[in-house]
mmCIF file of N, CA and C in Angstrom:
data_model
loop_
_atom_site.group_PDB
_atom_site.id
_atom_site.type_symbol
_atom_site.label_atom_id
_atom_site.label_comp_id
_atom_site.label_asym_id
_atom_site.label_seq_id
_atom_site.Cartn_x
_atom_site.Cartn_y
_atom_site.Cartn_z
ATOM 1 N N MET A 20 0.854 -1.165 0.000
ATOM 2 C CA MET A 20 0.000 0.000 0.000
ATOM 3 C C MET A 20 0.901 1.230 0.000
ATOM 4 N N ILE A 21 0.477 2.251 -0.749
ATOM 5 C CA ILE A 21 1.211 3.511 -0.793
ATOM 6 C C ILE A 21 0.238 4.654 -0.513
ATOM 7 N N LEU A 22 0.686 5.589 0.296
ATOM 8 C CA LEU A 22 -0.090 6.775 0.614
ATOM 9 C C LEU A 22 0.561 7.960 -0.085
ATOM 10 N N ILE A 23 -0.165 8.601 -0.978
ATOM 11 C CA ILE A 23 0.363 9.761 -1.690
ATOM 12 C C ILE A 23 -0.055 11.016 -0.936
ATOM 13 N N THR A 24 0.957 11.753 -0.513
ATOM 14 C CA THR A 24 0.750 12.979 0.247
ATOM 15 C C THR A 24 1.578 14.072 -0.409
ATOM 16 N N VAL A 25 1.086 14.611 -1.500
ATOM 17 C CA VAL A 25 1.807 15.650 -2.237
ATOM 18 C C VAL A 25 0.816 16.700 -2.708
ATOM 19 N N GLY A 26 1.358 17.845 -3.127
ATOM 20 C CA GLY A 26 0.499 18.818 -3.773
ATOM 21 C C GLY A 26 0.662 20.249 -3.333
ATOM 22 N N ILE A 27 1.288 20.519 -2.191
ATOM 23 C CA ILE A 27 1.347 21.896 -1.692
ATOM 24 C C ILE A 27 2.012 22.833 -2.699
ATOM 25 N N ASN A 28 3.098 22.417 -3.329
ATOM 26 C CA ASN A 28 3.760 23.285 -4.307
ATOM 27 C C ASN A 28 2.911 23.460 -5.557
ATOM 28 N N GLY A 29 2.198 22.422 -5.941
ATOM 29 C CA GLY A 29 1.337 22.505 -7.110
ATOM 30 C C GLY A 29 0.216 23.510 -6.952
ATOM 31 N N VAL A 30 -0.181 23.763 -5.708
ATOM 32 C CA VAL A 30 -1.241 24.743 -5.446
ATOM 33 C C VAL A 30 -0.832 26.116 -5.983
ATOM 34 N N ALA A 31 0.443 26.455 -5.817
ATOM 35 C CA ALA A 31 0.932 27.761 -6.258
ATOM 36 C C ALA A 31 1.318 27.773 -7.732
ATOM 37 N N LEU A 32 1.627 26.607 -8.284
ATOM 38 C CA LEU A 32 2.202 26.556 -9.627
ATOM 39 C C LEU A 32 1.218 26.229 -10.742
ATOM 40 N N TRP A 33 0.193 25.438 -10.456
ATOM 41 C CA TRP A 33 -0.655 24.901 -11.520
ATOM 42 C C TRP A 33 -2.101 25.309 -11.363
ATOM 43 N N ASP A 34 -2.799 25.349 -12.501
ATOM 44 C CA ASP A 34 -4.244 25.513 -12.451
ATOM 45 C C ASP A 34 -4.862 24.124 -12.231
ATOM 46 N N GLU A 35 -6.164 24.066 -12.160
ATOM 47 C CA GLU A 35 -6.851 22.809 -11.863
ATOM 48 C C GLU A 35 -6.492 21.694 -12.843
ATOM 49 N N ALA A 36 -6.521 21.991 -14.125
ATOM 50 C CA ALA A 36 -6.251 20.949 -15.129
ATOM 51 C C ALA A 36 -4.830 20.411 -14.997
ATOM 52 N N GLU A 37 -3.862 21.297 -14.818
ATOM 53 C CA GLU A 37 -2.467 20.846 -14.670
ATOM 54 C C GLU A 37 -2.291 20.040 -13.395
ATOM 55 N N PHE A 38 -2.870 20.528 -12.294
ATOM 56 C CA PHE A 38 -2.765 19.847 -11.004
ATOM 57 C C PHE A 38 -3.323 18.432 -11.099
ATOM 58 N N LYS A 39 -4.558 18.325 -11.595
ATOM 59 C CA LYS A 39 -5.190 17.016 -11.702
ATOM 60 C C LYS A 39 -4.452 16.116 -12.692
ATOM 61 N N GLY A 40 -3.949 16.703 -13.766
ATOM 62 C CA GLY A 40 -3.193 15.927 -14.747
ATOM 63 C C GLY A 40 -1.911 15.355 -14.153
ATOM 64 N N GLU A 41 -1.200 16.150 -13.378
ATOM 65 C CA GLU A 41 0.033 15.675 -12.734
ATOM 66 C C GLU A 41 -0.279 14.578 -11.722
ATOM 67 N N TYR A 42 -1.353 14.754 -10.968
ATOM 68 C CA TYR A 42 -1.754 13.735 -9.991
ATOM 69 C C TYR A 42 -2.106 12.420 -10.689
ATOM 70 N N ALA A 43 -2.902 12.506 -11.733
ATOM 71 C CA ALA A 43 -3.298 11.304 -12.476
ATOM 72 C C ALA A 43 -2.079 10.634 -13.111
ATOM 73 N N HIS A 44 -1.160 11.438 -13.600
ATOM 74 C CA HIS A 44 0.069 10.888 -14.188
ATOM 75 C C HIS A 44 0.873 10.127 -13.134
ATOM 76 N N LEU A 45 1.002 10.687 -11.940
ATOM 77 C CA LEU A 45 1.709 10.002 -10.855
ATOM 78 C C LEU A 45 1.050 8.664 -10.539
ATOM 79 N N ILE A 46 -0.260 8.648 -10.483
ATOM 80 C CA ILE A 46 -0.986 7.402 -10.205
ATOM 81 C C ILE A 46 -0.743 6.389 -11.322
ATOM 82 N N ASP A 47 -0.795 6.840 -12.562
ATOM 83 C CA ASP A 47 -0.530 5.947 -13.696
ATOM 84 C C ASP A 47 0.868 5.352 -13.606
ATOM 85 N N GLU A 48 1.845 6.180 -13.248
ATOM 86 C CA GLU A 48 3.234 5.708 -13.124
ATOM 87 C C GLU A 48 3.357 4.648 -12.035
ATOM 88 N N ILE A 49 2.711 4.868 -10.904
ATOM 89 C CA ILE A 49 2.750 3.889 -9.812
ATOM 90 C C ILE A 49 2.072 2.598 -10.245
ATOM 91 N N ARG A 50 0.918 2.715 -10.874
ATOM 92 C CA ARG A 50 0.200 1.518 -11.317
ATOM 93 C C ARG A 50 0.997 0.736 -12.360
ATOM 94 N N GLU A 51 1.713 1.440 -13.225
ATOM 95 C CA GLU A 51 2.529 0.758 -14.233
ATOM 96 C C GLU A 51 3.699 0.041 -13.579
ATOM 97 N N ALA A 52 4.343 0.681 -12.627
ATOM 98 C CA ALA A 52 5.509 0.095 -11.964
ATOM 99 C C ALA A 52 5.124 -0.998 -10.976
ATOM 100 N N SER A 53 3.947 -0.875 -10.368
ATOM 101 C CA SER A 53 3.538 -1.810 -9.323
ATOM 102 C C SER A 53 2.025 -2.002 -9.367
ATOM 103 N N PRO A 54 1.545 -2.784 -10.310
ATOM 104 C CA PRO A 54 0.101 -2.887 -10.538
ATOM 105 C C PRO A 54 -0.711 -3.427 -9.366
ATOM 106 N N ASP A 55 -0.090 -4.166 -8.465
ATOM 107 C CA ASP A 55 -0.836 -4.731 -7.338
ATOM 108 C C ASP A 55 -0.825 -3.840 -6.101
ATOM 109 N N THR A 56 -0.164 -2.700 -6.177
ATOM 110 C CA THR A 56 -0.078 -1.812 -5.023
ATOM 111 C C THR A 56 -1.378 -1.039 -4.837
ATOM 112 N N GLU A 57 -1.923 -1.098 -3.618
ATOM 113 C CA GLU A 57 -3.090 -0.290 -3.270
ATOM 114 C C GLU A 57 -2.613 1.144 -3.088
ATOM 115 N N ILE A 58 -3.352 2.106 -3.616
ATOM 116 C CA ILE A 58 -2.975 3.516 -3.550
ATOM 117 C C ILE A 58 -4.046 4.287 -2.784
ATOM 118 N N LEU A 59 -3.601 5.080 -1.822
ATOM 119 C CA LEU A 59 -4.471 5.982 -1.079
ATOM 120 C C LEU A 59 -4.016 7.408 -1.359
ATOM 121 N N LEU A 60 -4.952 8.332 -1.479
ATOM 122 C CA LEU A 60 -4.619 9.734 -1.662
ATOM 123 C C LEU A 60 -4.987 10.507 -0.400
ATOM 124 N N GLN A 61 -4.048 11.298 0.091
ATOM 125 C CA GLN A 61 -4.264 12.097 1.295
ATOM 126 C C GLN A 61 -4.396 13.565 0.921
ATOM 127 N N SER A 62 -5.249 14.266 1.632
ATOM 128 C CA SER A 62 -5.401 15.703 1.416
ATOM 129 C C SER A 62 -4.116 16.441 1.784
ATOM 130 N N ILE A 63 -3.981 17.639 1.263
ATOM 131 C CA ILE A 63 -2.916 18.545 1.672
ATOM 132 C C ILE A 63 -3.321 19.109 3.034
ATOM 133 N N LEU A 64 -2.357 19.232 3.933
ATOM 134 C CA LEU A 64 -2.654 19.731 5.269
ATOM 135 C C LEU A 64 -2.799 21.254 5.262
ATOM 136 N N PRO A 65 -3.560 21.796 6.212
ATOM 137 C CA PRO A 65 -3.707 23.249 6.289
ATOM 138 C C PRO A 65 -2.391 23.910 6.730
ATOM 139 N N ILE A 66 -2.308 25.211 6.488
ATOM 140 C CA ILE A 66 -1.122 25.979 6.862
ATOM 141 C C ILE A 66 -1.538 27.166 7.734
ATOM 142 N N ALA A 67 -0.532 27.877 8.253
ATOM 143 C CA ALA A 67 -0.775 29.062 9.077
ATOM 144 C C ALA A 67 -0.438 30.323 8.283
ATOM 145 N N PRO A 68 -1.075 31.445 8.606
ATOM 146 C CA PRO A 68 -0.758 32.704 7.923
ATOM 147 C C PRO A 68 0.704 33.131 8.097
ATOM 148 N N SER A 69 1.416 32.552 9.049
ATOM 149 C CA SER A 69 2.830 32.863 9.246
ATOM 150 C C SER A 69 3.729 32.184 8.212
ATOM 151 N N TYR A 70 3.179 31.306 7.386
ATOM 152 C CA TYR A 70 3.953 30.631 6.346
ATOM 153 C C TYR A 70 4.557 31.679 5.411
ATOM 154 N N ALA A 71 5.833 31.527 5.083
ATOM 155 C CA ALA A 71 6.579 32.514 4.293
ATOM 156 C C ALA A 71 5.934 32.814 2.945
ATOM 157 N N HIS A 72 5.240 31.850 2.368
ATOM 158 C CA HIS A 72 4.638 32.048 1.041
ATOM 159 C C HIS A 72 3.121 32.204 1.116
ATOM 160 N N TRP A 73 2.640 32.615 2.298
ATOM 161 C CA TRP A 73 1.210 32.867 2.452
ATOM 162 C C TRP A 73 0.800 33.921 1.429
ATOM 163 N N GLY A 74 -0.268 33.700 0.780
ATOM 164 C CA GLY A 74 -0.734 34.581 -0.293
ATOM 165 C C GLY A 74 -0.618 33.852 -1.616
ATOM 166 N N MET A 75 0.588 33.299 -1.889
ATOM 167 C CA MET A 75 0.736 32.427 -3.057
ATOM 168 C C MET A 75 -0.019 31.131 -2.795
ATOM 169 N N ILE A 76 -0.012 30.706 -1.539
ATOM 170 C CA ILE A 76 -0.737 29.511 -1.088
ATOM 171 C C ILE A 76 -1.507 29.913 0.164
ATOM 172 N N THR A 77 -2.793 29.619 0.182
ATOM 173 C CA THR A 77 -3.638 29.872 1.353
ATOM 174 C C THR A 77 -4.463 28.624 1.620
ATOM 175 N N ASN A 78 -5.156 28.619 2.715
ATOM 176 C CA ASN A 78 -6.011 27.468 2.992
ATOM 177 C C ASN A 78 -7.203 27.400 2.045
ATOM 178 N N ALA A 79 -7.592 28.537 1.494
ATOM 179 C CA ALA A 79 -8.652 28.507 0.466
ATOM 180 C C ALA A 79 -8.145 27.794 -0.784
ATOM 181 N N SER A 80 -6.911 28.082 -1.195
ATOM 182 C CA SER A 80 -6.375 27.401 -2.383
ATOM 183 C C SER A 80 -6.086 25.931 -2.086
ATOM 184 N N ILE A 81 -5.687 25.633 -0.857
ATOM 185 C CA ILE A 81 -5.474 24.232 -0.469
ATOM 186 C C ILE A 81 -6.804 23.479 -0.475
ATOM 187 N N THR A 82 -7.850 24.117 0.018
ATOM 188 C CA THR A 82 -9.176 23.484 0.007
ATOM 189 C C THR A 82 -9.615 23.176 -1.420
ATOM 190 N N ALA A 83 -9.376 24.102 -2.334
ATOM 191 C CA ALA A 83 -9.703 23.850 -3.744
ATOM 192 C C ALA A 83 -8.899 22.676 -4.273
ATOM 193 N N ALA A 84 -7.605 22.653 -3.977
ATOM 194 C CA ALA A 84 -6.748 21.558 -4.450
ATOM 195 C C ALA A 84 -7.170 20.233 -3.831
ATOM 196 N N ASN A 85 -7.591 20.253 -2.584
ATOM 197 C CA ASN A 85 -8.065 19.010 -1.964
ATOM 198 C C ASN A 85 -9.311 18.486 -2.664
ATOM 199 N N ALA A 86 -10.159 19.380 -3.126
ATOM 200 C CA ALA A 86 -11.334 18.950 -3.908
ATOM 201 C C ALA A 86 -10.875 18.304 -5.213
ATOM 202 N N TRP A 87 -9.809 18.846 -5.814
ATOM 203 C CA TRP A 87 -9.265 18.256 -7.041
ATOM 204 C C TRP A 87 -8.695 16.872 -6.763
ATOM 205 N N ILE A 88 -8.005 16.723 -5.627
ATOM 206 C CA ILE A 88 -7.444 15.409 -5.259
ATOM 207 C C ILE A 88 -8.584 14.412 -5.070
ATOM 208 N N LEU A 89 -9.642 14.832 -4.408
ATOM 209 C CA LEU A 89 -10.808 13.962 -4.224
ATOM 210 C C LEU A 89 -11.390 13.554 -5.576
ATOM 211 N N GLU A 90 -11.492 14.484 -6.512
ATOM 212 C CA GLU A 90 -12.008 14.158 -7.850
ATOM 213 C C GLU A 90 -11.111 13.137 -8.549
ATOM 214 N N VAL A 91 -9.800 13.320 -8.440
ATOM 215 C CA VAL A 91 -8.867 12.353 -9.040
ATOM 216 C C VAL A 91 -9.053 10.990 -8.381
ATOM 217 N N ALA A 92 -9.187 10.973 -7.068
ATOM 218 C CA ALA A 92 -9.400 9.706 -6.360
ATOM 219 C C ALA A 92 -10.651 9.011 -6.886
ATOM 220 N N GLU A 93 -11.727 9.749 -7.015
ATOM 221 C CA GLU A 93 -12.976 9.166 -7.504
ATOM 222 C C GLU A 93 -12.833 8.676 -8.938
ATOM 223 N N GLU A 94 -12.186 9.480 -9.791
ATOM 224 C CA GLU A 94 -12.007 9.085 -11.191
ATOM 225 C C GLU A 94 -11.122 7.850 -11.334
ATOM 226 N N CYS A 95 -10.177 7.693 -10.436
ATOM 227 C CA CYS A 95 -9.228 6.569 -10.511
ATOM 228 C C CYS A 95 -9.641 5.399 -9.629
ATOM 229 N N GLY A 96 -10.773 5.514 -8.942
ATOM 230 C CA GLY A 96 -11.239 4.446 -8.079
ATOM 231 C C GLY A 96 -10.377 4.251 -6.840
ATOM 232 N N LEU A 97 -9.892 5.352 -6.274
ATOM 233 C CA LEU A 97 -9.007 5.290 -5.116
ATOM 234 C C LEU A 97 -9.679 5.876 -3.880
ATOM 235 N N HIS A 98 -9.148 5.539 -2.725
ATOM 236 C CA HIS A 98 -9.643 6.028 -1.450
ATOM 237 C C HIS A 98 -8.957 7.359 -1.125
ATOM 238 N N TYR A 99 -9.720 8.331 -0.617
ATOM 239 C CA TYR A 99 -9.227 9.661 -0.261
ATOM 240 C C TYR A 99 -9.311 9.844 1.245
ATOM 241 N N LEU A 100 -8.252 10.374 1.832
ATOM 242 C CA LEU A 100 -8.207 10.615 3.271
ATOM 243 C C LEU A 100 -8.153 12.112 3.544
ATOM 244 N N ASP A 101 -9.153 12.635 4.225
ATOM 245 C CA ASP A 101 -9.269 14.064 4.494
ATOM 246 C C ASP A 101 -8.598 14.435 5.816
ATOM 247 N N THR A 102 -7.266 14.432 5.834
ATOM 248 C CA THR A 102 -6.529 14.798 7.040
ATOM 249 C C THR A 102 -6.557 16.311 7.278
ATOM 250 N N PHE A 103 -6.865 17.096 6.253
ATOM 251 C CA PHE A 103 -7.010 18.547 6.413
ATOM 252 C C PHE A 103 -7.990 18.852 7.538
ATOM 253 N N SER A 104 -9.138 18.169 7.517
ATOM 254 C CA SER A 104 -10.207 18.460 8.474
ATOM 255 C C SER A 104 -9.807 18.165 9.916
ATOM 256 N N VAL A 105 -8.829 17.292 10.112
ATOM 257 C CA VAL A 105 -8.387 16.927 11.456
ATOM 258 C C VAL A 105 -7.562 18.048 12.091
ATOM 259 N N LEU A 106 -6.858 18.817 11.273
ATOM 260 C CA LEU A 106 -5.915 19.806 11.786
ATOM 261 C C LEU A 106 -6.402 21.252 11.678
ATOM 262 N N VAL A 107 -7.447 21.490 10.918
ATOM 263 C CA VAL A 107 -7.908 22.866 10.685
ATOM 264 C C VAL A 107 -8.733 23.358 11.875
ATOM 265 N N GLY A 108 -8.547 24.651 12.196
ATOM 266 C CA GLY A 108 -9.301 25.267 13.280
ATOM 267 C C GLY A 108 -10.530 25.986 12.768
ATOM 268 N N ASP A 109 -11.269 26.573 13.677
ATOM 269 C CA ASP A 109 -12.488 27.300 13.328
ATOM 270 C C ASP A 109 -12.217 28.491 12.418
ATOM 271 N N ASP A 110 -10.983 29.015 12.446
ATOM 272 C CA ASP A 110 -10.638 30.166 11.611
ATOM 273 C C ASP A 110 -10.213 29.778 10.200
ATOM 274 N N GLY A 111 -10.198 28.470 9.902
ATOM 275 C CA GLY A 111 -9.834 27.994 8.570
ATOM 276 C C GLY A 111 -8.349 27.743 8.381
ATOM 277 N N ASN A 112 -7.554 27.975 9.428
ATOM 278 C CA ASN A 112 -6.113 27.737 9.381
ATOM 279 C C ASN A 112 -5.760 26.538 10.251
ATOM 280 N N ILE A 113 -4.546 26.016 10.072
ATOM 281 C CA ILE A 113 -4.103 24.944 10.948
ATOM 282 C C ILE A 113 -4.128 25.463 12.384
ATOM 283 N N ARG A 114 -4.565 24.636 13.303
ATOM 284 C CA ARG A 114 -4.618 25.043 14.702
ATOM 285 C C ARG A 114 -3.198 25.345 15.186
ATOM 286 N N SER A 115 -3.013 26.439 15.873
ATOM 287 C CA SER A 115 -1.685 26.929 16.252
ATOM 288 C C SER A 115 -0.889 25.927 17.073
ATOM 289 N N GLU A 116 -1.554 25.106 17.844
ATOM 290 C CA GLU A 116 -0.847 24.123 18.666
ATOM 291 C C GLU A 116 -0.387 22.899 17.858
ATOM 292 N N LEU A 117 -0.705 22.860 16.556
ATOM 293 C CA LEU A 117 -0.383 21.700 15.727
ATOM 294 C C LEU A 117 0.627 22.003 14.627
ATOM 295 N N VAL A 118 1.193 23.210 14.613
ATOM 296 C CA VAL A 118 2.074 23.604 13.510
ATOM 297 C C VAL A 118 3.436 24.052 14.041
ATOM 298 N N ARG A 119 4.456 23.781 13.244
ATOM 299 C CA ARG A 119 5.802 24.255 13.574
ATOM 300 C C ARG A 119 5.890 25.755 13.321
ATOM 301 N N ASP A 120 6.988 26.338 13.740
ATOM 302 C CA ASP A 120 7.180 27.777 13.597
ATOM 303 C C ASP A 120 7.176 28.250 12.146
ATOM 304 N N ASP A 121 7.456 27.342 11.197
ATOM 305 C CA ASP A 121 7.491 27.749 9.780
ATOM 306 C C ASP A 121 6.098 27.973 9.200
ATOM 307 N N GLY A 122 5.053 27.606 9.932
ATOM 308 C CA GLY A 122 3.683 27.805 9.466
ATOM 309 C C GLY A 122 3.229 26.830 8.406
ATOM 310 N N LEU A 123 4.140 25.939 7.986
ATOM 311 C CA LEU A 123 3.839 24.992 6.912
ATOM 312 C C LEU A 123 3.710 23.563 7.413
ATOM 313 N N HIS A 124 4.651 23.140 8.220
ATOM 314 C CA HIS A 124 4.718 21.731 8.614
ATOM 315 C C HIS A 124 4.027 21.490 9.954
ATOM 316 N N ALA A 125 3.252 20.427 9.996
ATOM 317 C CA ALA A 125 2.636 20.026 11.256
ATOM 318 C C ALA A 125 3.735 19.619 12.231
ATOM 319 N N ASN A 126 3.518 19.913 13.506
ATOM 320 C CA ASN A 126 4.469 19.493 14.535
ATOM 321 C C ASN A 126 4.168 18.048 14.935
ATOM 322 N N ASP A 127 4.868 17.549 15.941
ATOM 323 C CA ASP A 127 4.690 16.150 16.342
ATOM 324 C C ASP A 127 3.242 15.828 16.690
ATOM 325 N N GLU A 128 2.573 16.714 17.414
ATOM 326 C CA GLU A 128 1.172 16.472 17.779
ATOM 327 C C GLU A 128 0.273 16.492 16.544
ATOM 328 N N GLY A 129 0.513 17.426 15.641
ATOM 329 C CA GLY A 129 -0.265 17.473 14.409
ATOM 330 C C GLY A 129 -0.075 16.220 13.573
ATOM 331 N N LEU A 130 1.167 15.772 13.475
ATOM 332 C CA LEU A 130 1.443 14.546 12.723
ATOM 333 C C LEU A 130 0.811 13.336 13.396
ATOM 334 N N ARG A 131 0.826 13.322 14.736
ATOM 335 C CA ARG A 131 0.204 12.211 15.467
ATOM 336 C C ARG A 131 -1.292 12.162 15.164
ATOM 337 N N LEU A 132 -1.950 13.318 15.169
ATOM 338 C CA LEU A 132 -3.386 13.360 14.875
ATOM 339 C C LEU A 132 -3.678 12.921 13.440
ATOM 340 N N ALA A 133 -2.854 13.393 12.495
ATOM 341 C CA ALA A 133 -3.046 12.996 11.099
ATOM 342 C C ALA A 133 -2.832 11.496 10.937
ATOM 343 N N LEU A 134 -1.790 10.966 11.571
ATOM 344 C CA LEU A 134 -1.521 9.534 11.483
ATOM 345 C C LEU A 134 -2.648 8.717 12.111
ATOM 346 N N GLU A 135 -3.172 9.170 13.213
ATOM 347 C CA GLU A 135 -4.292 8.462 13.842
ATOM 348 C C GLU A 135 -5.501 8.449 12.913
ATOM 349 N N TYR A 136 -5.757 9.561 12.239
ATOM 350 C CA TYR A 136 -6.848 9.612 11.269
ATOM 351 C C TYR A 136 -6.602 8.596 10.145
ATOM 352 N N ILE A 137 -5.388 8.564 9.640
ATOM 353 C CA ILE A 137 -5.050 7.619 8.572
ATOM 354 C C ILE A 137 -5.264 6.190 9.053
ATOM 355 N N ARG A 138 -4.797 5.899 10.254
ATOM 356 C CA ARG A 138 -4.953 4.536 10.808
ATOM 357 C C ARG A 138 -6.417 4.143 10.955
ATOM 358 N N THR A 139 -7.270 5.083 11.275
ATOM 359 C CA THR A 139 -8.674 4.748 11.534
ATOM 360 C C THR A 139 -9.582 4.927 10.322
ATOM 361 N N HIS A 140 -9.083 5.576 9.265
ATOM 362 C CA HIS A 140 -9.933 5.818 8.101
ATOM 363 C C HIS A 140 -9.432 5.167 6.815
ATOM 364 N N ALA A 141 -8.213 4.649 6.838
ATOM 365 C CA ALA A 141 -7.731 3.892 5.676
ATOM 366 C C ALA A 141 -8.459 2.553 5.686
ATOM 367 N N TYR A 142 -8.280 1.796 4.679
ATOM 368 C CA TYR A 142 -8.968 0.525 4.598
ATOM 369 C C TYR A 142 -7.964 -0.556 4.237
ATOM 370 N N ALA A 143 -8.306 -1.772 4.580
ATOM 371 C CA ALA A 143 -7.479 -2.914 4.202
ATOM 372 C C ALA A 143 -8.068 -3.518 2.942
ATOM 373 N N PRO A 144 -7.224 -3.831 1.958
ATOM 374 C CA PRO A 144 -7.759 -4.466 0.747
ATOM 375 C C PRO A 144 -8.456 -5.777 1.110
ATOM 376 N N GLU A 145 -9.523 -6.055 0.392
ATOM 377 C CA GLU A 145 -10.235 -7.312 0.621
ATOM 378 C C GLU A 145 -9.374 -8.478 0.166
ATOM 379 N N LYS A 146 -9.388 -9.520 0.957
ATOM 380 C CA LYS A 146 -8.646 -10.729 0.598
ATOM 381 C C LYS A 146 -9.520 -11.588 -0.317
ATOM 382 N N ASP A 147 -8.858 -12.273 -1.239
ATOM 383 C CA ASP A 147 -9.574 -13.242 -2.059
ATOM 384 C C ASP A 147 -10.024 -14.392 -1.161
ATOM 385 N N ALA A 148 -11.074 -15.041 -1.549
ATOM 386 C CA ALA A 148 -11.636 -16.133 -0.735
ATOM 387 C C ALA A 148 -10.591 -17.219 -0.449
ATOM 388 N N GLY A 149 -9.653 -17.422 -1.353
ATOM 389 C CA GLY A 149 -8.649 -18.468 -1.158
ATOM 390 C C GLY A 149 -7.443 -18.037 -0.340
ATOM 391 N N ASP A 150 -7.354 -16.738 0.047
ATOM 392 C CA ASP A 150 -6.201 -16.254 0.815
ATOM 393 C C ASP A 150 -6.223 -16.819 2.229
ATOM 394 N N ASP A 151 -5.037 -17.028 2.766
ATOM 395 C CA ASP A 151 -4.891 -17.478 4.145
ATOM 396 C C ASP A 151 -5.218 -16.289 5.053
ATOM 397 N N LEU A 152 -6.114 -16.461 5.973
ATOM 398 C CA LEU A 152 -6.561 -15.371 6.819
ATOM 399 C C LEU A 152 -5.802 -15.254 8.129
ATOM 400 N N ASP A 153 -4.760 -16.089 8.377
ATOM 401 C CA ASP A 153 -4.049 -15.907 9.641
ATOM 402 C C ASP A 153 -2.848 -15.058 9.512
#
C-alpha cells in the first residue's frame, strides 16, 4: 500500500487541469511500476498565515486543491483521506498548537493526529476467498 501525500507546491504553480493531470500521471506511473499496489490519496494539510509564502498559497487554495485530489481519487477508483479536516481550526487555518514555527509543517502532535486519522480511516484491501486469513 502507498499513501500519496503531495500537492502543496502545485497549489501555487498549476491551475486545476495541470494539477489534476500531474496527480493522475503520478498514479498511472505507480500503477505501471507496481500494478498490485493499493494507492491511497491524502489531502494537503492546512497551513498558518505565518507561512513565508502565504498569499501564493492559502487554505482557500489548499481546500480547492483538496477537492481536485478527491475528484482524481474518484475518477481513478481510489480512497481519499481528508486529514485537512483533522488539523484545521475554526478560523480555517491549521490550529496553532499543531504547527511548527514555519507555518507549513505540522508538529509532532499534528502529525500524530493525522496519522491516527489515517490509521482509523484507511482501509485494508479485501482478501480473495482463497487467501490465508491468519
